[in-house]
Amino acid sequence: STPLGLFLFKDSRMEDVWLVDFYAPWCGYCKKLEPIWQEVGAELTRSQSPVRVGKMDGTAYSGVASEFGVRGYPTIKLLKGELAYNYKGPRTKDDIIEFANRVAGPAVRSLPSRQMFEHVLKRHSVLFLYVGGESPLKEKYTEVASELIVYTYFFSASEDVLPELPSVVVFKDGTYFTYDEYEDGSLSSWVNRERFQSYLPIDGFTLYELGETGKLVAIAVTDERDPTERSSRLKGLIQRVATEHRDQFNRDFQFGHMEGNDYINSLIMGEVSVPSIIILNTSNEQYFVPSEPVEDLEQLLRFFSSVLDGSAPAFGGDGIFQRIKRVAYDARSTIMSVFRSSPLLGCFLFGLPLGVISLMCYGICTAESDDDTELMKRDGFTDEEEEEGEEEEQQRLTAGAEGEEDEDGVSLYPPSASVYLKCCYCTCRRVS
């Protein structure tokens, strides 16, 4: 890959296609991507791809990065003419190369024969196809393809592929579904909803992309390391809903399964049992769980229907309380991860500040008693001198009491009498 500066925009031709990694020197994820990026550049060069690969320090060229809407690092963009396409998929060599080759080519690829169509159909799990000649629908299809080429492939075919003309169809799940403007709304929204298989394995990257479809995501949380009969049953039930009840739920739900509950737990800031079923609303961070364990298809269908009609209780959300909880949860997770990875480093990072704070608190609490002692010293008293003075005063008063008698020889201070005296630094003293 080539380090890029301003020459990229001054010397490049308009028809050049660049795959650019915007990075920051201090970014750990950028350093992790570096060897993969080198492999991407080598592979695209070896395959004689028209895509040129480079990278740009977004901190050194902050104006350029800002112009292209770079908000974090690393950010991968494909620059094609006056358009810039964001890459949001997994940061693996194969995925990045597939993205580059797809977006660098024409937005709509022509399939001149049925044999070519069948060949392409075997290679792609999901593809969109326009069938027919020139029409307003084709113009709209081309516009949508230019916008959403970052997600999937778009093709056009001759009229012998399908009888309906003109039409836009999506091939997936072993069949195809035709776009209906009156039932499905805008073509762009329909493509965005249909660009995934009805049922698929879900990970963090996939879940992020599913959130952009506007659908609720119904997930069977399982664990392949400890497969159970219940895990298989829940996955089977979810698949049946996705296929057998597509007309009822496909518009609002995306279905799949996720291995392990760690990612889900971090999203909901709680604990999800394995195996179980959960529905996520990624637009507002709400989630839904069945009130009781799901045992059959009818029970699962009722649960989905209750989510749609609003009778199912929603948990989580993006309110102020949840945001505060998220900050606390993330802070706790960060601290725990530091201690798990490096206990000594964790003790130093968090123990040192706590020690300093403890010393400060101790100093504040002991300052008052120290001030009292200093005041006594300034007045010429120490603890020993104060005690000696009190003893001398007591002896003097006792002697005076014994020596003072009236004319009849009666003591003025009877032995049973008690005399209370008050000094400057102490409470009442009793002298008998």
CSV table of C-alpha atoms in Angstrom, one decimal:
chain,number,residue,atom,x,y,z
A,1,SER,CA,0.0,0.0,0.0
A,2,THR,CA,1.1,3.6,-0.7
A,3,PRO,CA,1.3,6.3,2.0
A,4,LEU,CA,-0.9,9.1,0.7
A,5,GLY,CA,-0.7,12.8,1.1
A,6,LEU,CA,-2.3,15.7,-0.8
A,7,PHE,CA,-0.8,14.3,-4.1
A,8,LEU,CA,-3.6,11.8,-4.0
A,9,PHE,CA,-6.1,14.5,-4.8
A,10,LYS,CA,-3.8,16.7,-7.0
A,11,ASP,CA,-2.2,14.1,-9.3
A,12,SER,CA,-4.9,11.3,-9.5
A,13,ARG,CA,-7.1,11.1,-12.5
A,14,MET,CA,-10.9,11.2,-12.0
A,15,GLU,CA,-11.3,7.7,-13.3
A,16,ASP,CA,-8.8,6.3,-10.7
A,17,VAL,CA,-10.2,4.2,-8.0
A,18,TRP,CA,-8.5,4.3,-4.6
A,19,LEU,CA,-9.0,2.1,-1.5
A,20,VAL,CA,-7.8,4.2,1.4
A,21,ASP,CA,-7.1,3.4,5.0
A,22,PHE,CA,-7.4,6.6,7.1
A,23,TYR,CA,-5.4,5.8,10.3
A,24,ALA,CA,-3.8,7.5,13.3
A,25,PRO,CA,-0.3,6.6,14.5
A,26,TRP,CA,-1.4,6.1,18.1
A,27,CYS,CA,-4.4,3.8,17.2
A,28,GLY,CA,-4.1,0.2,18.3
A,29,TYR,CA,-6.7,-1.0,15.9
A,30,CYS,CA,-4.8,0.7,13.1
A,31,LYS,CA,-1.6,-1.1,14.0
A,32,LYS,CA,-3.6,-4.4,14.0
A,33,LEU,CA,-4.9,-3.7,10.5
A,34,GLU,CA,-1.5,-2.8,9.1
A,35,PRO,CA,-0.4,-6.4,8.1
A,36,ILE,CA,-3.8,-7.2,6.6
A,37,TRP,CA,-3.7,-3.9,4.6
A,38,GLN,CA,-0.3,-4.9,3.2
A,39,GLU,CA,-1.8,-8.2,2.1
A,40,VAL,CA,-4.8,-6.5,0.5
A,41,GLY,CA,-2.5,-4.2,-1.5
A,42,ALA,CA,-0.4,-7.1,-2.7
A,43,GLU,CA,-3.4,-9.2,-3.7
A,44,LEU,CA,-5.1,-6.5,-5.7
A,45,THR,CA,-1.8,-5.7,-7.5
A,46,ARG,CA,-1.2,-9.3,-8.3
A,47,SER,CA,-4.7,-9.7,-9.7
A,48,GLN,CA,-4.3,-6.6,-11.8
A,49,SER,CA,-7.2,-4.9,-10.2
A,50,PRO,CA,-7.9,-1.3,-11.2
A,51,VAL,CA,-8.1,-0.5,-7.5
A,52,ARG,CA,-5.1,1.3,-6.1
A,53,VAL,CA,-4.4,0.8,-2.4
A,54,GLY,CA,-3.1,3.5,-0.1
A,55,LYS,CA,-3.3,4.9,3.4
A,56,MET,CA,-3.4,8.4,4.9
A,57,ASP,CA,-2.5,9.7,8.4
A,58,GLY,CA,-5.7,11.4,9.4
A,59,THR,CA,-4.0,13.3,12.1
A,60,ALA,CA,-1.4,14.8,9.7
A,61,TYR,CA,-4.0,15.6,7.1
A,62,SER,CA,-7.0,16.4,9.3
A,63,GLY,CA,-8.6,18.7,6.8
A,64,VAL,CA,-8.7,16.0,4.1
A,65,ALA,CA,-10.0,13.4,6.7
A,66,SER,CA,-12.7,15.9,7.8
A,67,GLU,CA,-13.7,16.5,4.2
A,68,PHE,CA,-14.3,12.8,3.7
A,69,GLY,CA,-16.3,12.5,7.0
A,70,VAL,CA,-13.7,10.5,8.9
A,71,ARG,CA,-14.8,10.3,12.6
A,72,GLY,CA,-12.7,7.5,13.9
A,73,TYR,CA,-9.8,5.3,13.1
A,74,PRO,CA,-9.2,3.1,11.2
A,75,THR,CA,-11.7,4.2,8.5
A,76,ILE,CA,-11.7,2.5,5.1
A,77,LYS,CA,-13.1,4.3,2.1
A,78,LEU,CA,-13.2,3.5,-1.6
A,79,LEU,CA,-12.9,6.7,-3.6
A,80,LYS,CA,-14.5,6.4,-7.0
A,81,GLY,CA,-14.8,9.6,-9.0
A,82,GLU,CA,-16.7,12.1,-6.9
A,83,LEU,CA,-18.1,9.4,-4.6
A,84,ALA,CA,-16.7,8.0,-1.4
A,85,TYR,CA,-18.0,4.6,-0.2
A,86,ASN,CA,-17.5,3.5,3.5
A,87,TYR,CA,-16.5,0.0,4.3
A,88,LYS,CA,-18.2,-1.3,7.4
A,89,GLY,CA,-17.6,-5.0,7.2
A,90,PRO,CA,-15.1,-7.3,9.0
A,91,ARG,CA,-11.5,-6.2,8.7
A,92,THR,CA,-10.2,-9.4,7.0
A,93,LYS,CA,-8.3,-9.6,3.7
A,94,ASP,CA,-11.0,-11.5,1.8
A,95,ASP,CA,-13.8,-9.3,2.9
A,96,ILE,CA,-12.0,-6.0,2.1
A,97,ILE,CA,-10.9,-7.3,-1.3
A,98,GLU,CA,-14.4,-8.4,-2.2
A,99,PHE,CA,-15.7,-5.0,-1.2
A,100,ALA,CA,-13.1,-3.2,-3.3
A,101,ASN,CA,-13.8,-5.3,-6.4
A,102,ARG,CA,-17.6,-5.0,-6.1
A,103,VAL,CA,-17.7,-1.2,-5.6
A,104,ALA,CA,-14.9,-0.5,-8.1
A,105,GLY,CA,-17.0,-2.1,-10.9
A,106,PRO,CA,-20.2,-0.9,-12.5
A,107,ALA,CA,-23.1,-0.4,-10.1
A,108,VAL,CA,-25.3,-2.7,-12.3
A,109,ARG,CA,-23.6,-5.7,-14.0
A,110,SER,CA,-25.1,-7.1,-17.1
A,111,LEU,CA,-25.8,-10.8,-17.5
A,112,PRO,CA,-26.0,-11.4,-21.3
A,113,SER,CA,-27.2,-15.0,-21.1
A,114,ARG,CA,-29.1,-17.4,-18.9
A,115,GLN,CA,-25.9,-19.5,-18.5
A,116,MET,CA,-24.1,-16.5,-17.1
A,117,PHE,CA,-27.1,-15.8,-14.8
A,118,GLU,CA,-27.0,-19.3,-13.4
A,119,HIS,CA,-23.3,-19.1,-12.9
A,120,VAL,CA,-23.6,-15.9,-10.9
A,121,LEU,CA,-26.5,-17.3,-8.9
A,122,LYS,CA,-24.4,-20.1,-7.6
A,123,ARG,CA,-21.7,-17.7,-6.4
A,124,HIS,CA,-23.9,-15.3,-4.4
A,125,SER,CA,-26.3,-16.1,-1.5
A,126,VAL,CA,-28.2,-12.8,-2.1
A,127,LEU,CA,-28.3,-10.9,-5.4
A,128,PHE,CA,-30.7,-8.3,-6.9
A,129,LEU,CA,-31.7,-8.5,-10.5
A,130,TYR,CA,-33.5,-6.2,-12.9
A,131,VAL,CA,-35.3,-7.9,-15.8
A,132,GLY,CA,-36.5,-6.0,-18.8
A,133,GLY,CA,-35.6,-3.2,-21.1
A,134,GLU,CA,-35.4,0.6,-20.6
A,135,SER,CA,-38.0,1.9,-18.2
A,136,PRO,CA,-38.5,4.3,-15.3
A,137,LEU,CA,-38.1,1.3,-13.0
A,138,LYS,CA,-34.6,0.6,-14.4
A,139,GLU,CA,-33.5,4.2,-13.9
A,140,LYS,CA,-34.6,4.0,-10.3
A,141,TYR,CA,-32.9,0.6,-9.9
A,142,THR,CA,-29.6,2.1,-11.2
A,143,GLU,CA,-29.8,4.9,-8.7
A,144,VAL,CA,-30.4,2.5,-5.8
A,145,ALA,CA,-27.6,0.3,-7.0
A,146,SER,CA,-25.2,3.3,-7.0
A,147,GLU,CA,-26.2,4.0,-3.4
A,148,LEU,CA,-26.2,0.5,-1.9
A,149,ILE,CA,-23.4,-1.2,-3.9
A,150,VAL,CA,-21.4,-1.2,-0.7
A,151,TYR,CA,-23.7,-3.9,0.7
A,152,THR,CA,-24.5,-6.3,-2.2
A,153,TYR,CA,-24.4,-7.0,-5.9
A,154,PHE,CA,-26.9,-5.7,-8.5
A,155,PHE,CA,-27.4,-7.3,-11.9
A,156,SER,CA,-29.5,-6.8,-15.0
A,157,ALA,CA,-30.6,-9.7,-17.2
A,158,SER,CA,-32.2,-10.5,-20.5
A,159,GLU,CA,-35.9,-11.0,-20.8
A,160,ASP,CA,-35.7,-14.9,-20.9
A,161,VAL,CA,-34.8,-15.1,-17.2
A,162,LEU,CA,-38.3,-14.2,-15.8
A,163,PRO,CA,-41.7,-13.7,-17.4
A,164,GLU,CA,-42.6,-10.6,-15.4
A,165,LEU,CA,-41.4,-7.5,-17.3
A,166,PRO,CA,-40.1,-5.1,-16.2
A,167,SER,CA,-39.4,-6.3,-12.6
A,168,VAL,CA,-36.9,-6.2,-9.8
A,169,VAL,CA,-36.3,-9.4,-7.9
A,170,VAL,CA,-34.1,-10.6,-5.1
A,171,PHE,CA,-32.7,-14.2,-5.2
A,172,LYS,CA,-32.1,-15.8,-1.8
A,173,ASP,CA,-33.0,-18.7,0.3
A,174,GLY,CA,-33.4,-20.9,-2.7
A,175,THR,CA,-36.1,-18.9,-4.3
A,176,TYR,CA,-36.8,-15.3,-5.4
A,177,PHE,CA,-39.1,-12.5,-4.3
A,178,THR,CA,-40.5,-9.7,-6.5
A,179,TYR,CA,-40.6,-6.0,-5.6
A,180,ASP,CA,-44.1,-4.6,-5.4
A,181,GLU,CA,-44.1,-0.8,-5.2
A,182,TYR,CA,-47.6,-0.6,-3.6
A,183,GLU,CA,-46.9,-3.2,-0.9
A,184,ASP,CA,-43.1,-2.7,-0.3
A,185,GLY,CA,-42.8,1.1,-0.5
A,186,SER,CA,-39.7,2.7,-2.0
A,187,LEU,CA,-37.3,0.5,-3.9
A,188,SER,CA,-34.3,1.7,-1.8
A,189,SER,CA,-36.1,0.7,1.5
A,190,TRP,CA,-37.0,-2.7,0.1
A,191,VAL,CA,-33.5,-3.4,-1.1
A,192,ASN,CA,-32.1,-2.4,2.3
A,193,ARG,CA,-34.5,-4.8,4.1
A,194,GLU,CA,-34.0,-7.7,1.7
A,195,ARG,CA,-30.2,-7.6,1.4
A,196,PHE,CA,-29.7,-10.4,3.9
A,197,GLN,CA,-30.8,-14.0,3.9
A,198,SER,CA,-33.9,-14.6,6.0
A,199,TYR,CA,-31.9,-16.7,8.5
A,200,LEU,CA,-28.2,-16.4,9.0
A,201,PRO,CA,-25.4,-16.6,11.7
A,202,ILE,CA,-25.0,-13.3,13.5
A,203,ASP,CA,-21.9,-11.7,15.0
A,204,GLY,CA,-21.0,-8.2,16.0
A,205,PHE,CA,-20.4,-6.9,12.5
A,206,THR,CA,-23.5,-8.5,11.1
A,207,LEU,CA,-25.7,-7.2,14.0
A,208,TYR,CA,-24.4,-3.7,13.3
A,209,GLU,CA,-25.4,-4.0,9.6
A,210,LEU,CA,-28.8,-5.6,10.5
A,211,GLY,CA,-29.5,-2.5,12.6
A,212,GLU,CA,-29.3,-0.4,9.5
A,213,THR,CA,-32.2,-2.3,7.9
A,214,GLY,CA,-34.6,-0.9,10.5
A,215,LYS,CA,-35.7,-4.5,11.4
A,216,LEU,CA,-36.0,-6.1,14.8
A,217,VAL,CA,-33.4,-8.9,15.2
A,218,ALA,CA,-34.7,-12.2,16.6
A,219,ILE,CA,-31.7,-14.3,17.8
A,220,ALA,CA,-31.4,-17.8,19.2
A,221,VAL,CA,-28.5,-17.6,21.6
A,222,THR,CA,-26.7,-20.9,21.6
A,223,ASP,CA,-23.3,-22.5,22.3
A,224,GLU,CA,-21.7,-24.8,19.8
A,225,ARG,CA,-19.1,-25.9,22.4
A,226,ASP,CA,-21.9,-27.4,24.5
A,227,PRO,CA,-24.7,-28.4,22.0
A,228,THR,CA,-28.0,-29.5,23.6
A,229,GLU,CA,-31.3,-30.7,22.3
A,230,ARG,CA,-32.9,-27.4,23.4
A,231,SER,CA,-30.4,-25.3,21.4
A,232,SER,CA,-31.1,-27.3,18.3
A,233,ARG,CA,-34.9,-26.9,18.9
A,234,LEU,CA,-34.7,-23.1,19.3
A,235,LYS,CA,-32.6,-22.7,16.2
A,236,GLY,CA,-35.1,-24.9,14.3
A,237,LEU,CA,-38.1,-22.9,15.5
A,238,ILE,CA,-36.5,-19.6,14.5
A,239,GLN,CA,-35.7,-21.0,11.0
A,240,ARG,CA,-39.3,-22.2,10.6
A,241,VAL,CA,-40.6,-18.8,11.5
A,242,ALA,CA,-38.2,-17.2,8.9
A,243,THR,CA,-39.3,-19.5,6.1
A,244,GLU,CA,-42.9,-20.7,6.8
A,245,HIS,CA,-44.2,-17.3,8.1
A,246,ARG,CA,-42.2,-14.9,5.9
A,247,ASP,CA,-45.3,-13.0,4.8
A,248,GLN,CA,-46.3,-12.3,8.4
A,249,PHE,CA,-42.9,-11.4,9.9
A,250,ASN,CA,-40.3,-10.7,7.2
A,251,ARG,CA,-41.0,-7.0,6.9
A,252,ASP,CA,-40.3,-6.4,10.6
A,253,PHE,CA,-37.9,-9.2,11.7
A,254,GLN,CA,-34.5,-10.5,10.8
A,255,PHE,CA,-33.8,-14.0,12.1
A,256,GLY,CA,-30.6,-15.8,13.0
A,257,HIS,CA,-28.5,-17.3,15.8
A,258,MET,CA,-25.5,-16.2,17.7
A,259,GLU,CA,-22.9,-18.4,19.4
A,260,GLY,CA,-22.3,-17.5,23.0
A,261,ASN,CA,-23.9,-14.8,25.1
A,262,ASP,CA,-20.9,-12.5,25.7
A,263,TYR,CA,-21.7,-10.0,23.0
A,264,ILE,CA,-25.4,-9.9,23.9
A,265,ASN,CA,-24.6,-9.5,27.6
A,266,SER,CA,-22.5,-6.4,26.8
A,267,LEU,CA,-25.3,-4.9,24.8
A,268,ILE,CA,-28.0,-5.4,27.4
A,269,MET,CA,-25.7,-4.9,30.4
A,270,GLY,CA,-27.2,-8.1,31.8
A,271,GLU,CA,-27.1,-11.9,31.6
A,272,VAL,CA,-28.8,-13.9,28.9
A,273,SER,CA,-29.1,-17.6,29.6
A,274,VAL,CA,-27.9,-20.1,27.0
A,275,PRO,CA,-29.8,-21.4,25.1
A,276,SER,CA,-32.5,-18.7,24.9
A,277,ILE,CA,-34.3,-16.3,22.5
A,278,ILE,CA,-34.0,-12.6,22.5
A,279,ILE,CA,-35.3,-9.8,20.2
A,280,LEU,CA,-33.1,-6.7,19.8
A,281,ASN,CA,-34.2,-3.3,18.6
A,282,THR,CA,-30.9,-1.7,17.6
A,283,SER,CA,-32.4,1.7,16.8
A,284,ASN,CA,-33.3,2.4,20.5
A,285,GLU,CA,-31.3,-0.3,22.3
A,286,GLN,CA,-34.5,-2.0,23.6
A,287,TYR,CA,-34.8,-5.8,23.9
A,288,PHE,CA,-37.5,-8.3,24.5
A,289,VAL,CA,-37.4,-11.8,26.1
A,290,PRO,CA,-40.1,-14.4,26.4
A,291,SER,CA,-41.9,-14.4,29.8
A,292,GLU,CA,-41.5,-18.1,29.9
A,293,PRO,CA,-39.2,-20.7,28.2
A,294,VAL,CA,-40.3,-21.3,24.5
A,295,GLU,CA,-41.2,-24.9,23.9
A,296,ASP,CA,-43.1,-24.9,20.6
A,297,LEU,CA,-43.8,-23.0,17.4
A,298,GLU,CA,-47.1,-21.6,18.5
A,299,GLN,CA,-45.6,-20.2,21.7
A,300,LEU,CA,-42.8,-18.5,19.6
A,301,LEU,CA,-45.3,-17.0,17.2
A,302,ARG,CA,-47.3,-15.5,20.0
A,303,PHE,CA,-44.2,-14.0,21.4
A,304,PHE,CA,-43.3,-12.3,18.1
A,305,SER,CA,-46.9,-11.1,17.7
A,306,SER,CA,-46.9,-9.6,21.2
A,307,VAL,CA,-43.7,-7.7,20.3
A,308,LEU,CA,-45.3,-6.2,17.2
A,309,ASP,CA,-48.6,-5.2,18.9
A,310,GLY,CA,-46.7,-3.7,21.9
A,311,SER,CA,-48.1,-6.0,24.6
A,312,ALA,CA,-44.7,-7.6,25.3
A,313,PRO,CA,-42.7,-5.6,27.9
A,314,ALA,CA,-39.6,-3.9,26.6
A,315,PHE,CA,-36.3,-3.7,28.6
A,316,GLY,CA,-33.3,-1.4,28.2
A,317,GLY,CA,-33.6,1.7,26.0
A,318,ASP,CA,-31.6,4.8,25.4
A,319,GLY,CA,-33.0,7.0,28.2
A,320,ILE,CA,-30.8,9.0,30.6
A,321,PHE,CA,-30.8,6.3,33.3
A,322,GLN,CA,-29.7,3.7,30.8
A,323,ARG,CA,-26.9,6.1,29.5
A,324,ILE,CA,-25.6,6.5,33.0
A,325,LYS,CA,-25.8,2.8,33.5
A,326,ARG,CA,-23.9,2.3,30.3
A,327,VAL,CA,-21.1,4.6,31.4
A,328,ALA,CA,-20.7,2.7,34.7
A,329,TYR,CA,-20.9,-0.7,33.0
A,330,ASP,CA,-18.2,0.3,30.4
A,331,ALA,CA,-16.0,1.6,33.2
A,332,ARG,CA,-16.4,-1.6,35.2
A,333,SER,CA,-15.7,-3.7,32.1
A,334,THR,CA,-12.6,-1.8,31.3
A,335,ILE,CA,-11.2,-2.1,34.8
A,336,MET,CA,-12.0,-5.8,34.9
A,337,SER,CA,-10.3,-6.4,31.6
A,338,VAL,CA,-7.2,-4.6,32.7
A,339,PHE,CA,-7.0,-6.7,35.9
A,340,ARG,CA,-7.6,-9.9,33.9
A,341,SER,CA,-4.9,-9.1,31.3
A,342,SER,CA,-2.3,-7.6,33.7
A,343,PRO,CA,-3.0,-7.7,37.4
A,344,LEU,CA,0.2,-5.8,38.3
A,345,LEU,CA,-0.6,-3.1,35.8
A,346,GLY,CA,-4.1,-2.9,37.2
A,347,CYS,CA,-2.9,-2.6,40.8
A,348,PHE,CA,-0.5,0.2,39.7
A,349,LEU,CA,-3.1,2.2,37.7
A,350,PHE,CA,-5.9,2.0,40.2
A,351,GLY,CA,-4.0,1.4,43.5
A,352,LEU,CA,-1.7,4.5,43.2
A,353,PRO,CA,-4.6,7.0,42.8
A,354,LEU,CA,-6.5,5.4,45.7
A,355,GLY,CA,-3.4,5.5,47.9
A,356,VAL,CA,-2.9,9.2,47.2
A,357,ILE,CA,-6.6,9.9,47.9
A,358,SER,CA,-6.3,8.0,51.2
A,359,LEU,CA,-3.3,10.0,52.3
A,360,MET,CA,-5.1,13.2,51.5
A,361,CYS,CA,-8.2,12.2,53.5
A,362,TYR,CA,-6.0,11.2,56.4
A,363,GLY,CA,-4.2,14.6,56.3
A,364,ILE,CA,-7.5,16.4,56.3
A,365,CYS,CA,-8.9,14.4,59.2
A,366,THR,CA,-5.8,14.9,61.4
A,367,ALA,CA,-5.3,18.6,60.7
A,368,GLU,CA,-7.7,19.7,63.5
A,369,SER,CA,-6.1,17.9,66.3
A,370,ASP,CA,-2.7,19.0,65.2
A,371,ASP,CA,-3.9,22.7,65.3
A,372,ASP,CA,-5.1,22.2,68.9
A,373,THR,CA,-1.7,20.9,70.0
A,374,GLU,CA,0.0,23.8,68.2
A,375,LEU,CA,-2.2,26.3,69.9
A,376,MET,CA,-1.3,24.9,73.4
A,377,LYS,CA,2.3,25.1,72.6
A,378,ARG,CA,2.1,28.7,71.5
A,379,ASP,CA,0.5,29.5,74.9
A,380,GLY,CA,3.4,27.9,76.7
A,381,PHE,CA,1.8,24.6,77.8
A,382,THR,CA,2.6,21.0,77.2
A,383,ASP,CA,0.6,18.0,78.3
A,384,GLU,CA,3.1,17.4,81.2
A,385,GLU,CA,3.1,21.0,82.3
A,386,GLU,CA,-0.7,21.1,82.3
A,387,GLU,CA,-1.0,18.0,84.5
A,388,GLU,CA,1.7,19.4,87.0
A,389,GLY,CA,-0.2,22.7,87.2
A,390,GLU,CA,-3.4,20.9,88.0
A,391,GLU,CA,-1.8,18.9,90.8
A,392,GLU,CA,-0.3,22.0,92.4
A,393,GLU,CA,-3.5,23.8,92.2
A,394,GLN,CA,-5.4,20.9,93.8
A,395,GLN,CA,-2.8,20.7,96.7
A,396,ARG,CA,-3.0,24.4,97.3
A,397,LEU,CA,-6.7,24.4,97.6
A,398,THR,CA,-6.8,21.4,99.8
A,399,ALA,CA,-4.2,22.9,102.2
A,400,GLY,CA,-6.2,26.2,102.3
A,401,ALA,CA,-9.4,24.3,103.1
A,402,GLU,CA,-7.8,22.6,106.0
A,403,GLY,CA,-6.3,25.8,107.4
A,404,GLU,CA,-9.3,28.1,107.3
A,405,GLU,CA,-11.6,27.7,110.4
A,406,ASP,CA,-14.1,30.1,111.9
A,407,GLU,CA,-13.8,31.4,115.4
A,408,ASP,CA,-15.5,28.3,116.8
A,409,GLY,CA,-12.9,26.0,115.2
A,410,VAL,CA,-15.2,24.8,112.5
A,411,SER,CA,-13.7,24.3,109.2
A,412,LEU,CA,-15.1,26.5,106.4
A,413,TYR,CA,-14.7,23.7,103.9
A,414,PRO,CA,-16.2,20.5,105.4
A,415,PRO,CA,-14.6,17.3,104.3
A,416,SER,CA,-17.7,16.2,102.5
A,417,ALA,CA,-17.9,19.3,100.5
A,418,SER,CA,-16.9,19.3,96.8
A,419,VAL,CA,-15.3,22.1,95.0
A,420,TYR,CA,-15.5,22.5,91.2
A,421,LEU,CA,-12.9,24.6,89.4
A,422,LYS,CA,-12.6,25.3,85.8
A,423,CYS,CA,-9.3,26.0,83.9
A,424,CYS,CA,-8.6,27.3,80.5
A,425,TYR,CA,-8.1,24.1,78.7
A,426,CYS,CA,-10.1,21.5,80.5
A,427,THR,CA,-13.6,20.8,81.8
A,428,CYS,CA,-14.6,21.1,85.5
A,429,ARG,CA,-12.2,19.6,87.9
A,430,ARG,CA,-13.5,18.1,91.1
A,431,VAL,CA,-11.5,18.8,94.3
A,432,SER,CA,-12.6,17.1,97.5
